[in-house]
Coordinates of C-alpha atoms and ligand atoms in Angstrom, one line a residue:
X1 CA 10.4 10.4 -85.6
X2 CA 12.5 7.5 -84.4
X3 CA 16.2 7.6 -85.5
X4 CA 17.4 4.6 -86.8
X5 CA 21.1 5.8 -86.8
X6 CA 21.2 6.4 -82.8
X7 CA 19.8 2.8 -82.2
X8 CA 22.2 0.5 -80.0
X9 CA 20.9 -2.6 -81.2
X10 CA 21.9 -3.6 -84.6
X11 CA 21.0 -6.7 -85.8
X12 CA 23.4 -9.3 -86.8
X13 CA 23.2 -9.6 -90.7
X14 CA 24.9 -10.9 -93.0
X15 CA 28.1 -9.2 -94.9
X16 CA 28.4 -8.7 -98.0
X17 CA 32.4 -10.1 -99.7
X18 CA 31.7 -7.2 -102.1
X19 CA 30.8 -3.9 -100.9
X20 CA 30.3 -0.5 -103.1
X21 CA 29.9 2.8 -102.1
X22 CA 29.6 6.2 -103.3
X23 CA 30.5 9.4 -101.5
X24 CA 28.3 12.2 -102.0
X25 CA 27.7 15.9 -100.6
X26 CA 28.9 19.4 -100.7
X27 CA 32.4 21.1 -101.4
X28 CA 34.8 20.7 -98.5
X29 CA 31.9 18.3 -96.6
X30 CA 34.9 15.6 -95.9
X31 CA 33.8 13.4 -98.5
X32 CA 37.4 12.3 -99.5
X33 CA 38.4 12.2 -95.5
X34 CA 35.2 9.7 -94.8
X35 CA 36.7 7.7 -97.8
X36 CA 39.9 7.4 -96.4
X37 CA 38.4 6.5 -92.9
X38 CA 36.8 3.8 -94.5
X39 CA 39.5 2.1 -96.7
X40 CA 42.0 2.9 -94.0
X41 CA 44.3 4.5 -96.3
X42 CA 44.9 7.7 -97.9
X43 CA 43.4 6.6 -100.9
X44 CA 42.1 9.8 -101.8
X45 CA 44.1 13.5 -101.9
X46 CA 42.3 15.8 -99.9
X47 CA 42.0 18.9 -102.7
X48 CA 39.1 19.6 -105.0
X49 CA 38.4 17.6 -107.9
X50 CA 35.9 17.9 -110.7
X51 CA 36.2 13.6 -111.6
X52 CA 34.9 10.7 -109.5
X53 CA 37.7 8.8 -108.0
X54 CA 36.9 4.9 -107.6
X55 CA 39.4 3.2 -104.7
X56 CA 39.2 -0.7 -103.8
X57 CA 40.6 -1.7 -100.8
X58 CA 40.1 -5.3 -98.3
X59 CA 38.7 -4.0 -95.7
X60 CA 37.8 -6.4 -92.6
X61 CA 38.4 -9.1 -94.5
X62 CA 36.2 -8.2 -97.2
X63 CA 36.3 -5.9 -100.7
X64 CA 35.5 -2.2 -100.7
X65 CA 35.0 -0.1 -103.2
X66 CA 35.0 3.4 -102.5
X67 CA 33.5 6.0 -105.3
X68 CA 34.4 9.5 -104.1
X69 CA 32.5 12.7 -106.4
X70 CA 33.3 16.2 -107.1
X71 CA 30.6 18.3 -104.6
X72 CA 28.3 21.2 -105.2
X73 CA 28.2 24.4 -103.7
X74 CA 25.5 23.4 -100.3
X75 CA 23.5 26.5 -101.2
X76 CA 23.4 26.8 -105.2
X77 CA 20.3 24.9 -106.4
X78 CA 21.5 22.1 -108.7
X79 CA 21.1 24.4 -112.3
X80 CA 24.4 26.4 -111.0
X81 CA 26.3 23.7 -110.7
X82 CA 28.7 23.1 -113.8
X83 CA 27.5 20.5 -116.3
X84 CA 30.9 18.7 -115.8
X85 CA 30.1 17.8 -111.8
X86 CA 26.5 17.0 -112.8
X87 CA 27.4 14.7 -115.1
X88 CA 30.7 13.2 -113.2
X89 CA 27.8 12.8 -110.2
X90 CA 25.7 10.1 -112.2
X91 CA 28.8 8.4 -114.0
X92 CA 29.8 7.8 -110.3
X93 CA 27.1 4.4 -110.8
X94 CA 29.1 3.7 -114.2
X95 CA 32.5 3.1 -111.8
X96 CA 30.5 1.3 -109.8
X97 CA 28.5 -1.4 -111.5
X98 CA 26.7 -3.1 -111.1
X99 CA 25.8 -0.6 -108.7
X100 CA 26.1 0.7 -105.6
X101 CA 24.9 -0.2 -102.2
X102 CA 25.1 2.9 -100.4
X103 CA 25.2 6.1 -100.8
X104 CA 26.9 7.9 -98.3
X105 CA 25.5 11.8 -98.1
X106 CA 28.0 13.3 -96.3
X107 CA 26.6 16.9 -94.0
X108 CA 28.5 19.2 -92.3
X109 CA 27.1 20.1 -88.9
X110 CA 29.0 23.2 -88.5
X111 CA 26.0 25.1 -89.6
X112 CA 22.4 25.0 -89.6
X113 CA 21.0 22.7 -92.1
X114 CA 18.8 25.6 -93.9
X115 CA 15.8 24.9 -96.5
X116 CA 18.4 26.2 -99.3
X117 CA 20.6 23.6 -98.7
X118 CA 17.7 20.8 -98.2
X119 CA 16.9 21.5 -101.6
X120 CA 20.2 21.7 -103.0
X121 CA 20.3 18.1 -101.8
X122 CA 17.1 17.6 -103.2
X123 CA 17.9 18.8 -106.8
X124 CA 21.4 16.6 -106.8
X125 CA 20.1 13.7 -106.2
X126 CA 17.3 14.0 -108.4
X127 CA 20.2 13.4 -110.8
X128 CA 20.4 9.6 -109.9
X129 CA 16.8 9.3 -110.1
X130 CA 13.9 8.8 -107.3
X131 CA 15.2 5.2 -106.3
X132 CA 18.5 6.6 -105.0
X133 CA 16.7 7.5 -101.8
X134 CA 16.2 3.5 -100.6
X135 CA 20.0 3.6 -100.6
X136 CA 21.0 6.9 -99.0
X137 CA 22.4 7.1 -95.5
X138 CA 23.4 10.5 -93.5
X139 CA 26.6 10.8 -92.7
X140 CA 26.7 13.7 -90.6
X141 CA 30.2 15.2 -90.1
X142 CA 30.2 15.9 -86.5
X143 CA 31.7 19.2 -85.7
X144 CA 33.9 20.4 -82.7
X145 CA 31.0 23.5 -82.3
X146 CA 28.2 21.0 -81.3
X147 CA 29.2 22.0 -77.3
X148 CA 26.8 20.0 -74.2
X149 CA 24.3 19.3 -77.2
X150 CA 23.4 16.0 -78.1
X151 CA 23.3 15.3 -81.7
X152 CA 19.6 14.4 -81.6
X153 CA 19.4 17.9 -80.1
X154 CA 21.1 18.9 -83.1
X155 CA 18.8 17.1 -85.4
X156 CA 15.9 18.7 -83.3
X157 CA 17.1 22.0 -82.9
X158 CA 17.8 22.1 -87.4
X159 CA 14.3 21.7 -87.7
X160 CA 12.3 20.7 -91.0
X161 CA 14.8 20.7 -93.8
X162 CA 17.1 18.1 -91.6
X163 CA 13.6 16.2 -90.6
X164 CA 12.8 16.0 -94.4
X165 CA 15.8 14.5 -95.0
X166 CA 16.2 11.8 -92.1
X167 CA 12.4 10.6 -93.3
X168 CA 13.5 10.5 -97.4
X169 CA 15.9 7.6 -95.7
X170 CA 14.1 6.4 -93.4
X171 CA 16.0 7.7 -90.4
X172 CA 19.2 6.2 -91.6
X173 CA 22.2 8.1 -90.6
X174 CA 25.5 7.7 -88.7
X175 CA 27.6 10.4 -87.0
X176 CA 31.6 10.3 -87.6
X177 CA 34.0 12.5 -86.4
X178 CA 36.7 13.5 -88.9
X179 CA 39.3 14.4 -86.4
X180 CA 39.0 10.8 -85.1
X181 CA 39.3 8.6 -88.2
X182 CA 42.0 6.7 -86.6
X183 CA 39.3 5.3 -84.5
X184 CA 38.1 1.9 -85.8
X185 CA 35.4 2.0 -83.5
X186 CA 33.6 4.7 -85.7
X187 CA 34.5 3.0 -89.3
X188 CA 33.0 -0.3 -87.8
X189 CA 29.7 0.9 -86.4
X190 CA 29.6 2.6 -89.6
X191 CA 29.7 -0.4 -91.7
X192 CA 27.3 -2.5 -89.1
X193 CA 24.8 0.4 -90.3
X194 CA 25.3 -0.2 -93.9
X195 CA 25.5 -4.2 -93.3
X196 CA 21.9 -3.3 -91.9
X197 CA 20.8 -1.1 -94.7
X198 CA 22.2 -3.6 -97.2
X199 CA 19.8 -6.3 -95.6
X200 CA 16.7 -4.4 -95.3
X201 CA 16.8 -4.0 -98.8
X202 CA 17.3 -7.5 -99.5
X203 CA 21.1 -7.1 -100.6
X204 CA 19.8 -5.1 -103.8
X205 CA 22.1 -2.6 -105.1
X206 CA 20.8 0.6 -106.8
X207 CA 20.5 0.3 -110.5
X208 CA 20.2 2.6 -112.9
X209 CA 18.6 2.0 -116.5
X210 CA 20.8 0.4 -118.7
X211 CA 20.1 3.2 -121.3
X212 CA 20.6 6.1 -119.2
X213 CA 24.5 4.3 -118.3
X214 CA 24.9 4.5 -122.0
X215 CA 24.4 7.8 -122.4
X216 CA 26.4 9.1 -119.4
X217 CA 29.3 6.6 -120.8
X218 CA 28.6 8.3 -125.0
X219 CA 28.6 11.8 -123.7
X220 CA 31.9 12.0 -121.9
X221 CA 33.6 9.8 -124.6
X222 CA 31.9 12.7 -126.8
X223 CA 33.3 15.2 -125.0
X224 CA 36.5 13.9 -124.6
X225 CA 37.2 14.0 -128.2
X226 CA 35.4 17.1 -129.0
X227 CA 37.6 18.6 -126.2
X228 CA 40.7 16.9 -128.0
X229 CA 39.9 18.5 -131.3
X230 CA 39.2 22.0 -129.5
X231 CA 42.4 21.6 -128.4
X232 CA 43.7 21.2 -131.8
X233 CA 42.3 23.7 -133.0
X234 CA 43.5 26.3 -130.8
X235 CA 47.1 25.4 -131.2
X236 CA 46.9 25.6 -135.0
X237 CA 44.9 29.0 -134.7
X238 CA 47.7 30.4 -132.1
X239 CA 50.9 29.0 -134.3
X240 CA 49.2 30.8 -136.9
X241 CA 48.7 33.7 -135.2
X242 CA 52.2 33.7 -133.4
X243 CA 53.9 34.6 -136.8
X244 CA 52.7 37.8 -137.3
X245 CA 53.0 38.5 -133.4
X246 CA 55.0 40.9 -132.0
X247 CA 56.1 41.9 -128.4
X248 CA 54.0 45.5 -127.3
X249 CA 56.1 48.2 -126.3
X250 CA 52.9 48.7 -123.5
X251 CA 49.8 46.6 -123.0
X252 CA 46.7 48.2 -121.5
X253 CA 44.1 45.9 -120.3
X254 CA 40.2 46.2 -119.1
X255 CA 38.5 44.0 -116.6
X256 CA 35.0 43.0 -117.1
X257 CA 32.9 40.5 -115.3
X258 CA 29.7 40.2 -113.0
X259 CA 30.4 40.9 -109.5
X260 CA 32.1 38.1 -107.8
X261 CA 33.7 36.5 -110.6
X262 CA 37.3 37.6 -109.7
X263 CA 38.2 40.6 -111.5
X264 CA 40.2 42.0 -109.1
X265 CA 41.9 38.9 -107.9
X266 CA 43.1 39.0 -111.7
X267 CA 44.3 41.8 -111.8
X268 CA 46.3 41.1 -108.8
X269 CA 47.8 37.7 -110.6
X270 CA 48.5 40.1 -113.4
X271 CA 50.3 42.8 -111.2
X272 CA 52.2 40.2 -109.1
X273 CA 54.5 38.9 -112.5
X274 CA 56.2 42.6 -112.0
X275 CA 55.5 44.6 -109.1
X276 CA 53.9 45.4 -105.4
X277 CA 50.8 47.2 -106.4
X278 CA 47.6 45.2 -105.9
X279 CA 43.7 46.0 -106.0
X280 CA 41.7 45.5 -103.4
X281 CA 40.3 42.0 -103.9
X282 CA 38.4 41.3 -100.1
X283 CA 35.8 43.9 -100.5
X284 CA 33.6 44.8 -103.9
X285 CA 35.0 46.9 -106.2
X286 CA 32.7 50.2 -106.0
X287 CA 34.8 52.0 -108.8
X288 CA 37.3 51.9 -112.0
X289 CA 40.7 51.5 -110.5
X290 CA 43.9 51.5 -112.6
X291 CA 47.3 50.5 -112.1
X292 CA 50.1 50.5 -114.2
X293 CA 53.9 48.8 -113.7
X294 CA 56.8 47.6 -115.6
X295 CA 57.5 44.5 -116.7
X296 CA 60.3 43.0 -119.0
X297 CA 60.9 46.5 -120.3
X298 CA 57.3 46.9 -121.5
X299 CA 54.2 48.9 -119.2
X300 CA 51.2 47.3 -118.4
X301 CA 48.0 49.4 -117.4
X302 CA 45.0 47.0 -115.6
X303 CA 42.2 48.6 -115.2
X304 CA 39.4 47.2 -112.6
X305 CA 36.2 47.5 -112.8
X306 CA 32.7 47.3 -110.7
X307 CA 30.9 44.4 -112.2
X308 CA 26.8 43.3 -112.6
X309 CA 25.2 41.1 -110.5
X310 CA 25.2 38.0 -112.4
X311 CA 21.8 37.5 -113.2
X312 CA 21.0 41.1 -114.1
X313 CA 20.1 43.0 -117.4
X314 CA 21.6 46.2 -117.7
X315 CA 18.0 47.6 -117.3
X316 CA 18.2 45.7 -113.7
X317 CA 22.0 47.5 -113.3
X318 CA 22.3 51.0 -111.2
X319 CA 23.0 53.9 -113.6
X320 CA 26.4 54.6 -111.8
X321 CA 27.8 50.6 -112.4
X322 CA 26.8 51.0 -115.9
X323 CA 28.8 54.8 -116.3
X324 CA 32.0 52.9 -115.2
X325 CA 32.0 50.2 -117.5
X326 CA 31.7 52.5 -120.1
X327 CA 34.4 55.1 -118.7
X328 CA 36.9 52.3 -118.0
X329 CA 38.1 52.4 -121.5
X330 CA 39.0 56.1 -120.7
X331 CA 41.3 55.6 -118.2
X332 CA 43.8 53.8 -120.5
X333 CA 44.3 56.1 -123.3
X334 CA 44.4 55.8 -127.0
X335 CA 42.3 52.6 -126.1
X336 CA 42.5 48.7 -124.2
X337 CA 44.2 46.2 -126.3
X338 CA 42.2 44.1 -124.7
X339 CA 39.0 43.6 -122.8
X340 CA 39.2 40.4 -120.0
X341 CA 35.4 38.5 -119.6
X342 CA 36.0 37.3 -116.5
X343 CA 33.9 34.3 -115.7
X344 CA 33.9 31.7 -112.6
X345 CA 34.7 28.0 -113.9
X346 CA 32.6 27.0 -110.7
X347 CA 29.1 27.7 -111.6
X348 CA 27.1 26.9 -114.4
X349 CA 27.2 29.3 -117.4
X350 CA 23.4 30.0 -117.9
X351 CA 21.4 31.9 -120.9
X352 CA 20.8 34.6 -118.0
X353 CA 24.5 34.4 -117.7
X354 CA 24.9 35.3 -121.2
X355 CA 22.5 37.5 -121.9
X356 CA 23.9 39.5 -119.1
X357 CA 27.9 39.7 -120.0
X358 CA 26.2 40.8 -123.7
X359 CA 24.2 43.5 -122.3
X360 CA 26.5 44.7 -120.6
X361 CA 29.5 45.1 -122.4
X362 CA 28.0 45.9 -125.5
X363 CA 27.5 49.3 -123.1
X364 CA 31.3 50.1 -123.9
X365 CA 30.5 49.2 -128.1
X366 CA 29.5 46.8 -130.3
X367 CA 33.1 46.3 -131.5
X368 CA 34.2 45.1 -128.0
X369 CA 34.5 41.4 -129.0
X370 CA 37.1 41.7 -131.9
X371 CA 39.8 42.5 -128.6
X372 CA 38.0 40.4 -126.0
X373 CA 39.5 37.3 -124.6
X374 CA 37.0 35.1 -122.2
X375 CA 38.6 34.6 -118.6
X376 CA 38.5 32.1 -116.4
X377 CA 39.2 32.3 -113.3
X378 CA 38.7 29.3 -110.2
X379 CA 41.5 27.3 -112.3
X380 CA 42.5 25.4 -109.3
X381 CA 38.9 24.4 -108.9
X382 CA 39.5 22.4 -112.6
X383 CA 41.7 19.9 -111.1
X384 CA 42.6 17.4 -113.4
X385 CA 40.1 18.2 -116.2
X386 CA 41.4 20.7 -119.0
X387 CA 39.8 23.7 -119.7
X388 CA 38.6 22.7 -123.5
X389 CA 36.9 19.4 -121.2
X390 CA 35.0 22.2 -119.4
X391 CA 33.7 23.9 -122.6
X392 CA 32.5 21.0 -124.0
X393 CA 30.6 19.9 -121.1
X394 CA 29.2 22.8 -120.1
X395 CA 27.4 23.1 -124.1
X396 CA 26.5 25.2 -126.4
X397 CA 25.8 29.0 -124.2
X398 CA 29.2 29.0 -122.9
X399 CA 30.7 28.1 -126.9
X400 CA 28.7 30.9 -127.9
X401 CA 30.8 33.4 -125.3
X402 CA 34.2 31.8 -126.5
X403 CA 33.3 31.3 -130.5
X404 CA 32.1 35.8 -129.9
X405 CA 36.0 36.2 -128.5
X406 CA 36.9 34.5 -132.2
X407 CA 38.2 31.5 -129.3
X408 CA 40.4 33.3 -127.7
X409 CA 40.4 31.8 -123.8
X410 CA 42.8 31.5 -120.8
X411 CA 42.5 29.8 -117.3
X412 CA 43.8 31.7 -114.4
X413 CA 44.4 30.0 -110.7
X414 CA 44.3 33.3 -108.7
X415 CA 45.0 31.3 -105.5
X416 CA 48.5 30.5 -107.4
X417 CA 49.5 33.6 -107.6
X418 CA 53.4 33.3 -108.1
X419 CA 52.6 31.9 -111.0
X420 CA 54.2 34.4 -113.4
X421 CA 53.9 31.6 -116.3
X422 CA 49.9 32.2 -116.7
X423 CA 50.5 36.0 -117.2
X424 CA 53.5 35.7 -119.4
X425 CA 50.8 33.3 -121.5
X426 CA 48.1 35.5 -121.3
X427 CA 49.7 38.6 -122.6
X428 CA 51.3 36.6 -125.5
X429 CA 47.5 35.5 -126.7
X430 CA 46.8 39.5 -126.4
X431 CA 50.0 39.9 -128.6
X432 CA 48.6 37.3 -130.8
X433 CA 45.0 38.7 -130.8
X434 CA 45.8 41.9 -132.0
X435 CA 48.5 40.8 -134.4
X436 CA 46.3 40.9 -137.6
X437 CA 44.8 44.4 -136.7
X438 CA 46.0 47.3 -138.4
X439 CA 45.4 49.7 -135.1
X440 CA 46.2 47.6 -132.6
X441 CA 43.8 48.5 -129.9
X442 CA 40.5 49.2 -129.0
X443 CA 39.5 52.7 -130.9
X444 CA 37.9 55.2 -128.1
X445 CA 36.1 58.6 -129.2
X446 CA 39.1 60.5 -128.2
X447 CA 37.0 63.7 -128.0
X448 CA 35.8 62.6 -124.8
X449 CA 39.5 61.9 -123.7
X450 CA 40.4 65.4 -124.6
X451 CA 37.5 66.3 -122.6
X452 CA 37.3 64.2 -119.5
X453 CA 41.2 65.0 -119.3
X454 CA 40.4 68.9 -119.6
X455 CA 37.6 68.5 -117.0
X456 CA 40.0 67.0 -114.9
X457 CA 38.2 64.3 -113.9
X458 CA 41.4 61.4 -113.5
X459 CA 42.4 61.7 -109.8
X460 CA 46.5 60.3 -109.8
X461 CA 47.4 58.4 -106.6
X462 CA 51.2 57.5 -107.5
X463 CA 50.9 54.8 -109.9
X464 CA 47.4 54.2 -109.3
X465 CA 44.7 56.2 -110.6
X466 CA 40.3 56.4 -110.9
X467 CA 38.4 57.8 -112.7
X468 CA 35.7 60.7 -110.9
X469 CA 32.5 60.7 -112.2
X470 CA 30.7 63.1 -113.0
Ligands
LIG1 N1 39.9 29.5 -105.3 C1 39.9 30.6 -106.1 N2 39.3 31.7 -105.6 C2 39.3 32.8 -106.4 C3 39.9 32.9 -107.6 N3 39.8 34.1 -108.2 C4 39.0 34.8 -107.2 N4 38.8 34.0 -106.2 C5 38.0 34.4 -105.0 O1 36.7 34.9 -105.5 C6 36.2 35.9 -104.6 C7 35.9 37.1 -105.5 O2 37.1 37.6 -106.1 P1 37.3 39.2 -106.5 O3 38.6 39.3 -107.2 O4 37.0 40.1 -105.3 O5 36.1 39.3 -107.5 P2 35.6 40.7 -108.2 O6 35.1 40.3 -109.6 O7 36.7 41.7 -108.2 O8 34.4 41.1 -107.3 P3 33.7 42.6 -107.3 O9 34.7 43.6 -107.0 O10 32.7 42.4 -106.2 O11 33.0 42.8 -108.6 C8 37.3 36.2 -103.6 O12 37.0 35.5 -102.4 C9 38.6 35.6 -104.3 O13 39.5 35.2 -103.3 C10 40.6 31.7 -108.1 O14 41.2 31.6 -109.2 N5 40.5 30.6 -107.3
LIG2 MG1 36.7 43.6 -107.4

């Protein structure tokens, strides 16, 4: 196939005084950094967002609008990525209108350009429709592991998924080196390429229909004030709540969550408000683990847990993961005041999803959800959009989860943790939580205490302890 990008001799044509662009591609591809390139400014911060970002800048004498999007995961299939990025990926033509020119797809070339990632490009731009692809163009990050090779080597070497994708735009791609963007050179070969693009098709932009605009614009005002009234809602339900509240002389606390979702980087945020200990969060968590310390005069016990894979039924679940979910509640005697749902803001929340976190800790009882509070964890993925933005979007399985926990939620930024404000928060909604209940924590059969505790079965490491099955 003949690659348009490598040619040497681009026609003259035309420029347009007006030129819009969108930014498109995976987490950390160097979306933002391409923007900045282009605009010559650092008109976008280089962190994670889940908005679009529109930037306008003269550029060569001409204006430049720059739409930068949140990315998706390279190898999740579009269904895992949340509602909110799906969404915020076609409003991207709404900052835009009356559309864009070009969309730039911007690819790593660090690593092989696999068919999982092919389609995950696939299924994200099916979002804008069929059309998009007669305005996308490659950008390929170039990367410093490329060695002697050419990049047409490259392109060779990737194979069909990177083939499929250089003929769904017809060979239109440009290579840019994001340790160079101080180079003008690159930025202006770049722009002869979309000047060239632009011409061939006839200085069209992409459009999208007028209708679907509407509803992208209807939904996000929608949620915007549905968020708002969430919001509202909450507070009068916690000022409510905070009345009969009291401070607990010890709080004893159970992690729950499919594997992954970042149980034990919780517990770590939780430990690090008062002490040293920590679980071990770079490898999976095989067994309970419990750890106990002192803060502000009162004891808290964490308990950690093995989770589920995320998509599996506890019938799909191994028979020794299932005993410790049940046992964990045994290893903070009379009882948890509270059971932690840990789930990752970053993916979708699915039926599967669902159905899963239900199966599995209805294992422990029925009555779990009367002391459960949902989790989130990935905060800092959030960026600029509020949590109660995130329900909303993300519809009506996930508000199931949280209406179950009587909407009882908190957001935790793991990668922050110093934070000692989100745990002081989160144990005052446990203190609120259990504020209306007579016994304050979760009941347990406390025959089986007496009897696991007469079998021996709790192995003490200094403040730490598991539980041995048997
Ligand atoms: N950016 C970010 N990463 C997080 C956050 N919480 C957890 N992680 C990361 O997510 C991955 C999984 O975290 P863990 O705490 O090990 O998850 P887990 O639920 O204990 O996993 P298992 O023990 O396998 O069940 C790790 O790479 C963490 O660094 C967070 O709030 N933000
Ligand atoms: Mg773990």
């Amino acid at each position: 196939m003949a690659l348009k990008g490598t040619s040497q001799d681009q026609r003259n044509v035309q420029h347009l005084f007006d030129l819009r662009i969108i930014l498109l591609g995976g987490r950390n591809s160097g979306k933002s950094l391409v923007g900045n390139a282009i605009l010559n400014q650092e008109a976008f911060v280089l962190h994670e967002r889940t908005t679009c970002l529109k930037r306008k800048a003269e550029v060569q004498g001409r204006s430049v609008t720059v739409v930068d999007t949140p990315g998706w995961w390279c190898d999740f299939s579009a269904q895992d990525t949340p509602e909110l990025v799906r969404r915020e990926i076609r409003h991207s033509v709404c900052l835009s209108l009356p559309g864009p020119h070009v969309f730039l797809l911007v690819v790593k070339t660090d690593s092989v350009f696999i068919e999982k990632r092919r389609r995950s490009v696939e299924k994200h731009l099916e979002l804008l429709g069929e059309k998009v692809w007669g305005h996308v163009l490659v950008l390929f990050r170039k990367s410093t592991n490329l060695g002697n090779k050419s990049f047409e080597d490259h392109v060779q070497a990737s194979g069909k998924p990177l083939q499929w994708l250089l003929e769904k735009c017809s060979g239109r791609f440009h290579v840019f080196d994001t340790q160079k963007t101080c180079d003008a050179s690159q930025v202006m070969e770049l722009m002869g390429k979309i000047d060239k693009m632009v011409a061939e098709n006839e200085r069209q932009h992409f459009e999208m229909d007028v209708k679907a605009l509407k509803e992208i614009e209807d939904r996000k005002r929608e949620v915007e004030l549905k968020a708002h009234q969430r919001l509202m809602k909450i507070h009068k339900q916690r000022s409510t709540l905070k009345v009969h509240s009291s401070q607990h002389q010890n709080i004893r606390l159970i992690l729950l969550g499919a594997k992954g979702s970042g149980k034990s980087s919780t517990g770590n945020s939780i430990l690090a408000a008062g002490s040293d200990l920590r679980f071990t969060a770079k490898k999976r968590t095989a067994r309970c683990m419990k750890k106990t310390f002192t803060m502000l005069g009162r004891e808290v016990t964490v308990v950690d847990t093995p989770g589920w894979w995320m998509n599996y039924f506890t019938q799909d679940s191994s028979a020794f993961d299932k005993q410790e979910i049940v046992n964990s509640v045994y290893l903070c005697p009379p009882g948890p005041h509270a059971f932690l749902l840990v789930v990752r803001l970053d993916r979708s929340f699915t039926e599967i999803y669902k159905r899963a976190i239900e199966e599995h800790i209805e294992l422990v009882s029925k009555d779990v959800w009367n002391h459960s509070i949902v989790l989130f964890t990935f905060g800092d993925w959030l960026g600029d959009t509020t949590i109660e933005q995130y329900i909303e979007s993300e519809g009506k399985i996930l508000q199931w989860l949280v209406e179950r926990c009587g909407d009882r939620y908190h957001v935790l930024n793991n990668k922050g943790v110093g934070n000692k404000f989100q745990t002081a928060e989160l144990l005052e909604k446990i203190e609120e939580m259990t504020a209306g209940y007579s016994v304050r924590h979760f009941q347990t059969d406390e025959s089986l205490f007496k009897e696991i505790e007469k079998n021996g079965k709790y192995r003490k490491t200094g403040q730490s302890c598991d539980v041995k099955m048997c």
